CSV table of C-alpha atoms in Angstrom, one decimal:
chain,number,residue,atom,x,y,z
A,1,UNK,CA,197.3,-13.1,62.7
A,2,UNK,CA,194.9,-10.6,63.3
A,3,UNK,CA,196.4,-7.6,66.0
A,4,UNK,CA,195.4,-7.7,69.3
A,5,UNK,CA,193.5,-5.7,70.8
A,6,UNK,CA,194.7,-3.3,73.7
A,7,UNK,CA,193.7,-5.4,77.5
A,8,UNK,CA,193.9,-3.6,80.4
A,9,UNK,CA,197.3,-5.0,82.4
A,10,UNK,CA,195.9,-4.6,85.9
A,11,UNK,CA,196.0,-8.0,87.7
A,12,UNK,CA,194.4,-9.8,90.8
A,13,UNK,CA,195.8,-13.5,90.9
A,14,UNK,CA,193.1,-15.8,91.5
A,15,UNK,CA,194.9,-17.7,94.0
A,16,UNK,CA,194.8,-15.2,96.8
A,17,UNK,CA,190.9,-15.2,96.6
A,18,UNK,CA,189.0,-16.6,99.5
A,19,UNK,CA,187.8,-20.0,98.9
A,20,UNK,CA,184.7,-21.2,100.0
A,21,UNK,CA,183.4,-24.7,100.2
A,22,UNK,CA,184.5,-27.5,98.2
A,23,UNK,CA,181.5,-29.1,95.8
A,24,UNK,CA,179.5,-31.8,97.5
A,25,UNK,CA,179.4,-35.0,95.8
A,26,UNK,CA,175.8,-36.3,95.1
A,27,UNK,CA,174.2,-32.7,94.8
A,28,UNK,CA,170.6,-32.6,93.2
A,29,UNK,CA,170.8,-31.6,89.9
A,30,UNK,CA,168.3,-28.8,90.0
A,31,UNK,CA,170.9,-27.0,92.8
A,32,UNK,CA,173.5,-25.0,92.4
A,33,UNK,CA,176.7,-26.1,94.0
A,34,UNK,CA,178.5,-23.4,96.0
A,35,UNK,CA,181.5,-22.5,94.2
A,36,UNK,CA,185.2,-22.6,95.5
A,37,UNK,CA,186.0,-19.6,94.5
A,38,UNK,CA,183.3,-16.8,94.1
A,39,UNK,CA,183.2,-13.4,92.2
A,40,UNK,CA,187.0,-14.4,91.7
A,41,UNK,CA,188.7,-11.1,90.1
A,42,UNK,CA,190.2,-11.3,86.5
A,43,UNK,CA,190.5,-7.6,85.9
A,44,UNK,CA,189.6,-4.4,87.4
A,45,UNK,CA,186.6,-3.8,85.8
A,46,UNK,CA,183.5,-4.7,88.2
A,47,UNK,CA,182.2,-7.3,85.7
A,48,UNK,CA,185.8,-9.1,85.1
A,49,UNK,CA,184.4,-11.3,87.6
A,50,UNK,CA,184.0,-15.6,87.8
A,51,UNK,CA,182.4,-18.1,89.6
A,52,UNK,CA,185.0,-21.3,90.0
A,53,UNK,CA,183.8,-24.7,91.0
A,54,UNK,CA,186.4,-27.2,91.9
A,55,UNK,CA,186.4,-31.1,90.7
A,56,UNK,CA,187.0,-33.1,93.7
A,57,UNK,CA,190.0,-35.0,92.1
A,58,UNK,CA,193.5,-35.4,93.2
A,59,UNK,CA,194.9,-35.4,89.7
A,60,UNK,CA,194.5,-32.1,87.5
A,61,UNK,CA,191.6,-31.2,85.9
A,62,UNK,CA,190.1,-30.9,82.5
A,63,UNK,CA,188.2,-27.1,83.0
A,64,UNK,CA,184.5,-26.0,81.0
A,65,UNK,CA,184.3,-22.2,80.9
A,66,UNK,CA,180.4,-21.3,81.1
A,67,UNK,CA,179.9,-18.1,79.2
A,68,UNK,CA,176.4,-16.4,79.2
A,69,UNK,CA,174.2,-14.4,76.7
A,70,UNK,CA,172.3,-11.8,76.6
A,71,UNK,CA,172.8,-9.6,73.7
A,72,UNK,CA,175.8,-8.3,74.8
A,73,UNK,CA,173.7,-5.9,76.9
A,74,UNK,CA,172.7,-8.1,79.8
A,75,UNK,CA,173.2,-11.7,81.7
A,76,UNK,CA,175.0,-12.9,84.4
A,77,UNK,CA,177.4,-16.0,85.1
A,78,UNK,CA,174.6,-17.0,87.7
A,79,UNK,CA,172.7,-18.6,84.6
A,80,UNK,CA,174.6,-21.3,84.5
A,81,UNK,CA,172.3,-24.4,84.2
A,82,UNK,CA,172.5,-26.0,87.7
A,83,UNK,CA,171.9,-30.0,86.0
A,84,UNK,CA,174.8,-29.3,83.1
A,85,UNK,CA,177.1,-28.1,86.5
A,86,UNK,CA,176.5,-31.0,88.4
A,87,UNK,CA,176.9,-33.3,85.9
A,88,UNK,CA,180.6,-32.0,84.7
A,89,UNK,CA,181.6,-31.9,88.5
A,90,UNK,CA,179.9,-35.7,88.8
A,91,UNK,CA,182.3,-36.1,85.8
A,92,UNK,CA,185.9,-34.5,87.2
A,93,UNK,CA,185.7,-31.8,85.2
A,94,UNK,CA,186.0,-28.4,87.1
A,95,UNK,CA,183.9,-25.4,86.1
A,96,UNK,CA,184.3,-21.7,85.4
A,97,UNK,CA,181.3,-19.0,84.6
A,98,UNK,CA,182.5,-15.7,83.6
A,99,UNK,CA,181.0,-12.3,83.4
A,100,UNK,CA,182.7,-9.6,80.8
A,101,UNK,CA,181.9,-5.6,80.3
A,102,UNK,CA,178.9,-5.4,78.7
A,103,UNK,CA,177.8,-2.1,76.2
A,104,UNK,CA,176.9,0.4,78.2
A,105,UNK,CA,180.5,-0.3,79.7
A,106,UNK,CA,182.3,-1.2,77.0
A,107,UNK,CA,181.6,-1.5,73.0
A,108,UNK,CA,182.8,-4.3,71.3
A,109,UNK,CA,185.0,-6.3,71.2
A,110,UNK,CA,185.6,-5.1,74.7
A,111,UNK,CA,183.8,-8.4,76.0
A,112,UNK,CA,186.1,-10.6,73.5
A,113,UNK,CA,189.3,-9.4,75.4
A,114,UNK,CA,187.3,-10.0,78.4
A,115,UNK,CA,187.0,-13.9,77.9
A,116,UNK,CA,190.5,-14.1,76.6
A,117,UNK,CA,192.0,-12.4,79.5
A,118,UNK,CA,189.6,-14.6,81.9
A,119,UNK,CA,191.2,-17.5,80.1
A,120,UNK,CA,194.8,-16.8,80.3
A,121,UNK,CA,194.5,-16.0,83.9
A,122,UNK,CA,193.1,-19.8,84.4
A,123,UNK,CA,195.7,-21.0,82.3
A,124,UNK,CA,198.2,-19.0,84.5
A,125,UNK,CA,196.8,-20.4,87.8
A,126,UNK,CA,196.5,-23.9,86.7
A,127,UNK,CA,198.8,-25.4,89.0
A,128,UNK,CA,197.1,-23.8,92.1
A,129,UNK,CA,194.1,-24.7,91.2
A,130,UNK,CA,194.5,-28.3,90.2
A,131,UNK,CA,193.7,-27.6,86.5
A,132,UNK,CA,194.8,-29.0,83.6
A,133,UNK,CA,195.8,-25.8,81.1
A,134,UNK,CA,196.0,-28.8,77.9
A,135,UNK,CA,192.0,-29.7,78.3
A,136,UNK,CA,190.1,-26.5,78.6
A,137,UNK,CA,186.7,-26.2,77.2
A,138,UNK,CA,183.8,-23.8,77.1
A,139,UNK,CA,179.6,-23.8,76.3
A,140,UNK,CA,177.6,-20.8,76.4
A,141,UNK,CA,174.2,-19.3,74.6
A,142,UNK,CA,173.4,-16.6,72.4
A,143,UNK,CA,176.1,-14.2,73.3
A,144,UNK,CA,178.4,-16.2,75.0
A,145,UNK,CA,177.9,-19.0,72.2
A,146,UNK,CA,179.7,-16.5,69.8
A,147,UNK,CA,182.2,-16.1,72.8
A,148,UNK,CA,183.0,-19.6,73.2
A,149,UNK,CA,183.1,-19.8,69.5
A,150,UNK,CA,185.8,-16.8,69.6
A,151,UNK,CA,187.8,-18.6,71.7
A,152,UNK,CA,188.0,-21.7,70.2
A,153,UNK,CA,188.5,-20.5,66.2
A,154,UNK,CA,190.5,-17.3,66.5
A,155,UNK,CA,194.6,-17.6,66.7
A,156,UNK,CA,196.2,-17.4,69.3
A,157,UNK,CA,196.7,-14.8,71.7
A,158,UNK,CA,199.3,-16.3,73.8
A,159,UNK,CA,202.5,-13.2,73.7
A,160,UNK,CA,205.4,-15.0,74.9
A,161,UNK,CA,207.2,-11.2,75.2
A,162,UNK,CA,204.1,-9.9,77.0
A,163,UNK,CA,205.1,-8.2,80.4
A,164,UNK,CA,202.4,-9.5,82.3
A,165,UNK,CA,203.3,-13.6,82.8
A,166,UNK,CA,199.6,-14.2,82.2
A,167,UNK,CA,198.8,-13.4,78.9
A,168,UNK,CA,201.6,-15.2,78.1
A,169,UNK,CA,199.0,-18.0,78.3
A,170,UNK,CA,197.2,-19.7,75.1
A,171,UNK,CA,193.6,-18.2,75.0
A,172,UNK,CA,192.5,-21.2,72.7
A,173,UNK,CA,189.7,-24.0,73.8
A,174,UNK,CA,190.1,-27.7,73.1
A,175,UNK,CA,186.1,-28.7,72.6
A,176,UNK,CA,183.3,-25.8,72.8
A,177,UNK,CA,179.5,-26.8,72.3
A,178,UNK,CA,178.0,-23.0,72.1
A,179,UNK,CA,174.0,-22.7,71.9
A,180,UNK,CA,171.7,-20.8,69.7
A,181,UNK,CA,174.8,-19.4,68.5
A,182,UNK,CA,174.8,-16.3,66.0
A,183,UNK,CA,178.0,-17.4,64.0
A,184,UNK,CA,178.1,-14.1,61.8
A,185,UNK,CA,177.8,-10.9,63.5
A,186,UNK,CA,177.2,-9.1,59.7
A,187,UNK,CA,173.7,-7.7,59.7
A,188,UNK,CA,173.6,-8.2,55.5
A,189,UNK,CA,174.2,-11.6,56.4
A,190,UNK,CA,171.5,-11.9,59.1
A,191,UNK,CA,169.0,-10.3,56.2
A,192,UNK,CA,170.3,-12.7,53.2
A,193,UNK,CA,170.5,-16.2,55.3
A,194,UNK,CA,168.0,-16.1,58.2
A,195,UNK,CA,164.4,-16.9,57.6
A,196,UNK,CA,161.9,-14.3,57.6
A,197,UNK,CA,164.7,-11.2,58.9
A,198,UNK,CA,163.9,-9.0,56.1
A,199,UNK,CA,166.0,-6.1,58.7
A,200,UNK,CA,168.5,-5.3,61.2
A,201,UNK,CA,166.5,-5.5,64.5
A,202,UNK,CA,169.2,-3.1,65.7
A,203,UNK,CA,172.4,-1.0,64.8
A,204,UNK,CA,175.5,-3.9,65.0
A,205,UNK,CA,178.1,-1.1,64.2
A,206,UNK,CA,176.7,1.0,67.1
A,207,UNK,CA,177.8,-1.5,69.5
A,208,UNK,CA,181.3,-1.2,68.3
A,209,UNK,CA,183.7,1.4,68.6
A,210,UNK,CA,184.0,1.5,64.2
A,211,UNK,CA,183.9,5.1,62.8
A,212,UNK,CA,183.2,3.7,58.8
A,213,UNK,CA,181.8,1.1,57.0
A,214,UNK,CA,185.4,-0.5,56.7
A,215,UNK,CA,186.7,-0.6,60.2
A,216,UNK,CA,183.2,-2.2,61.1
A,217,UNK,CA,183.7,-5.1,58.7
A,218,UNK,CA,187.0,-5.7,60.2
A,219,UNK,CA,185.7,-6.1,63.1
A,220,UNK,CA,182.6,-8.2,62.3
A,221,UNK,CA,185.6,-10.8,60.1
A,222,UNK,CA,187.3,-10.8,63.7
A,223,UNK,CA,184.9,-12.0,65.8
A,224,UNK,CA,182.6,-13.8,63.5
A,225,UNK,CA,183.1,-17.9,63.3
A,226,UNK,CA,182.5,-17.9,59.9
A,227,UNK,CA,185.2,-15.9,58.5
A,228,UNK,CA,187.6,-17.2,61.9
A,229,UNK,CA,187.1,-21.4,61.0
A,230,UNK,CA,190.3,-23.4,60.0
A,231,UNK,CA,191.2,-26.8,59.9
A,232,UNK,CA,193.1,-27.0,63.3
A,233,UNK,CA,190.2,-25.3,65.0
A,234,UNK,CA,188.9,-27.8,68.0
A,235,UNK,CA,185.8,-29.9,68.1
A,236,UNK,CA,182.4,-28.3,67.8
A,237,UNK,CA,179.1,-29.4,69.7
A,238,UNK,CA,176.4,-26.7,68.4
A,239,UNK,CA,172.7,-27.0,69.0
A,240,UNK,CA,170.0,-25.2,68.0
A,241,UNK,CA,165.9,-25.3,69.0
A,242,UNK,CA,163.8,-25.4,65.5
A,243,UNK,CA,164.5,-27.3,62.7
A,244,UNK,CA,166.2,-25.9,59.1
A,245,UNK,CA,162.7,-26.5,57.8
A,246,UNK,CA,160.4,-24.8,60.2
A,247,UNK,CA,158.7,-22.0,60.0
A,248,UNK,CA,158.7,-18.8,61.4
A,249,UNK,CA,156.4,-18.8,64.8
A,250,UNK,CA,153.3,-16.8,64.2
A,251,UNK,CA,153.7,-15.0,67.8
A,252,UNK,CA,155.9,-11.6,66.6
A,253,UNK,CA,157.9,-11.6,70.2
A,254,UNK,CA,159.0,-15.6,69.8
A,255,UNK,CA,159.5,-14.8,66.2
A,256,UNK,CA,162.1,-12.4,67.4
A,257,UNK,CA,164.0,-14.8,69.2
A,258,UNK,CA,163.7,-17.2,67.1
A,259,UNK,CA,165.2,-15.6,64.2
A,260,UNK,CA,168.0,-14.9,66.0
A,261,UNK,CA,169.1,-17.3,67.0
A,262,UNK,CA,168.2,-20.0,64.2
A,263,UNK,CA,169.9,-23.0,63.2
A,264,UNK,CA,170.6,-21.7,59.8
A,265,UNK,CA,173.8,-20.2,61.9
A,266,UNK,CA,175.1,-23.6,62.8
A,267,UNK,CA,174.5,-25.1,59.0
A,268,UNK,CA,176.4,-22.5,57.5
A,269,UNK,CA,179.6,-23.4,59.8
A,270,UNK,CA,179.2,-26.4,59.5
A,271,UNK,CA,179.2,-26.5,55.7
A,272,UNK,CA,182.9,-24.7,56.3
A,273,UNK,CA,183.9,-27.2,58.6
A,274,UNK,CA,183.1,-30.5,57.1
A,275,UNK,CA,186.0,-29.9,54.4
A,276,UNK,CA,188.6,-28.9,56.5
A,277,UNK,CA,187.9,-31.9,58.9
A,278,UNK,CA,186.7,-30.0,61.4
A,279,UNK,CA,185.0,-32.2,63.8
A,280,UNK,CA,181.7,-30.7,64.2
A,281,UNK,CA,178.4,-31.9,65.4
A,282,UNK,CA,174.9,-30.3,64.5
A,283,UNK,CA,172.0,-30.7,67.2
A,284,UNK,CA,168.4,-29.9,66.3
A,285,UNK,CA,164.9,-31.5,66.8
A,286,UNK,CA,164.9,-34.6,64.5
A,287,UNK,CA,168.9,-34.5,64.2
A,288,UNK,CA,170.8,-37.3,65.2
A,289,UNK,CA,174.3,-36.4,66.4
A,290,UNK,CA,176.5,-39.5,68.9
A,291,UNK,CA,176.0,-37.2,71.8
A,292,UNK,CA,172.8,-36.7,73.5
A,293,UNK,CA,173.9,-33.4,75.9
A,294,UNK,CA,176.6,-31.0,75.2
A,295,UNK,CA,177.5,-32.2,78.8
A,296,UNK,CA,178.1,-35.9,77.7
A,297,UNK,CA,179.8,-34.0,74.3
A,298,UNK,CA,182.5,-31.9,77.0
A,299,UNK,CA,183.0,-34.7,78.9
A,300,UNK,CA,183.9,-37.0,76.3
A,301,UNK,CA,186.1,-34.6,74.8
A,302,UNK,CA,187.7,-33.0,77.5
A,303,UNK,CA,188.2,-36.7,79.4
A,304,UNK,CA,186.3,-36.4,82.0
A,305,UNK,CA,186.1,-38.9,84.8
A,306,UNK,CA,184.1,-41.0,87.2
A,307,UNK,CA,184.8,-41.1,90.5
């Protein structure tokens, strides 16, 4: 198991936040529901910060962790798509969207401990907050796909000797459907495999704290899902915008995003997965997968509920 990296041991339970107004039933889906607990503390950084919406259940419930993109370098929790919200509330399944250090405060993988330590303090407050630690799941572009993809295929980084009682927690996901995922974070990779990136667009190892070549690589095996997949990793809902056959948009600034953030990421893990039985599902335009949302794919996999 890879070694952990050092996370700051300052805590702020969750469960002596003020909490606001439970989720109405009904809401539009174009609204954003006002969240139980908001700009909830999971560190002392100013961005170790989350938004909590509450399932109205009586039993525990299953959790989805929003995580948002951005490049590492900007985004906010507040992104969260207000219909994919509604319809896992609708569903019994509560709801998290996290904010983590960014570069300019932090270089990588300073927002990787951030989700893991925003997980494990969930994990520790289950029981106050009518959670259920056994079914936690997570969805996220971009960035935060590669986040949610961290979390569900590196080991564990539960430390049953750790001092704090929190990260004693597992930091592992049950079922993640990341979008427009970048599932390698190795710039040779990017130029090899992606369509029409003939060079880096910026300096990777810059954002890192790596002094050579060989402590960057270490850290791009560590945090990229390609070299982190195994067969007891959980099941996978990826989607994508384009097609593996289309081609490049003729407008430079949509070509920018679209390379990277192309679906030639997803096929690549998903030619991993598919002989370690990794249940994994590929979404695209003209792909057929059993799920028509990553919300129906959560809910399904996380049991959620109807009313």
């Amino acid at each position: 198991m890879p070694a952990r990296s050092p996370i700051t041991t300052a805590l702020c339970c969750l469960a002596v936040l003020l909490t606001g107004p439970a989720p109405t039933a009904g809401a539009q889906t174009n609204r954003l529901r006002t969240p139980a607990h908001a700009a909830a503390t999971y560190g002392p950084h100013p961005r170790q910060v989350l938004d909590l919406w509450l399932a109205d259940r009586d039993e525990p419930t299953p959790l989805a962790i929003y995580i948002h993109g951005g490049g590492f370098t900007g985004g906010s929790r507040r992104s969260i798509n207000p219909g994919m919200l509604n319809a896992l509330l609708d569903a019994g399944i509560s709801v998290a969207a996290l904010d983590y250090r960014l570069l300019q405060d932090a270089r990588l993988p300073a927002a990787h401990e951030d989700v893991v330590r925003a997980v494990q303090k969930l994990r520790h407050n289950a029981d106050r907050l009518n959670l259920d630690p056994t079914r936690f799941g997570g969805f996220g572009g971009s960035a935060g796909a590669q986040l949610v993809m961290y979390l569900a295929y590196h080991e564990d980084f539960a430390d049953p000797d750790h001092p704090e009682p929190f990260a004693r927690q597992s930091s592992r996901l049950q079922a993640v459907a990341p979008s427009g995922g970048q599932t390698s974070m190795d710039p040779a990779w990017w130029v090899e495999h992606v369509p029409g990136y003939d060079h880096p667009h910026r300096s990777f190892r810059q954002g890192t704290d790596a002094q050579t070549d060989e402590q960057f690589a270490e850290i791009v095996a560590d945090i990229s899902a390609i070299d982190l997949i195994s067969p007891d990793d959980p099941p996978t809902y990826l989607t994508y915008r384009m097609s593996p056959n289309d081609e490049v948009p003729a407008d430079a600034r949509r070509a920018q995003s679209w390379k990277i953030h192309h679906v030639v990421f997803g096929t690549a893990l998903q030619e991993l997965a598919e002989p370690m039985g990794v249940e994994m599902y590929l979404s695209y335009p003209g792909a057929s997968t059993p799920y028509d949302s990553p919300a129906a794919f959560l809910i399904d996999k996380l049991g959620g509920t109807t009313p």
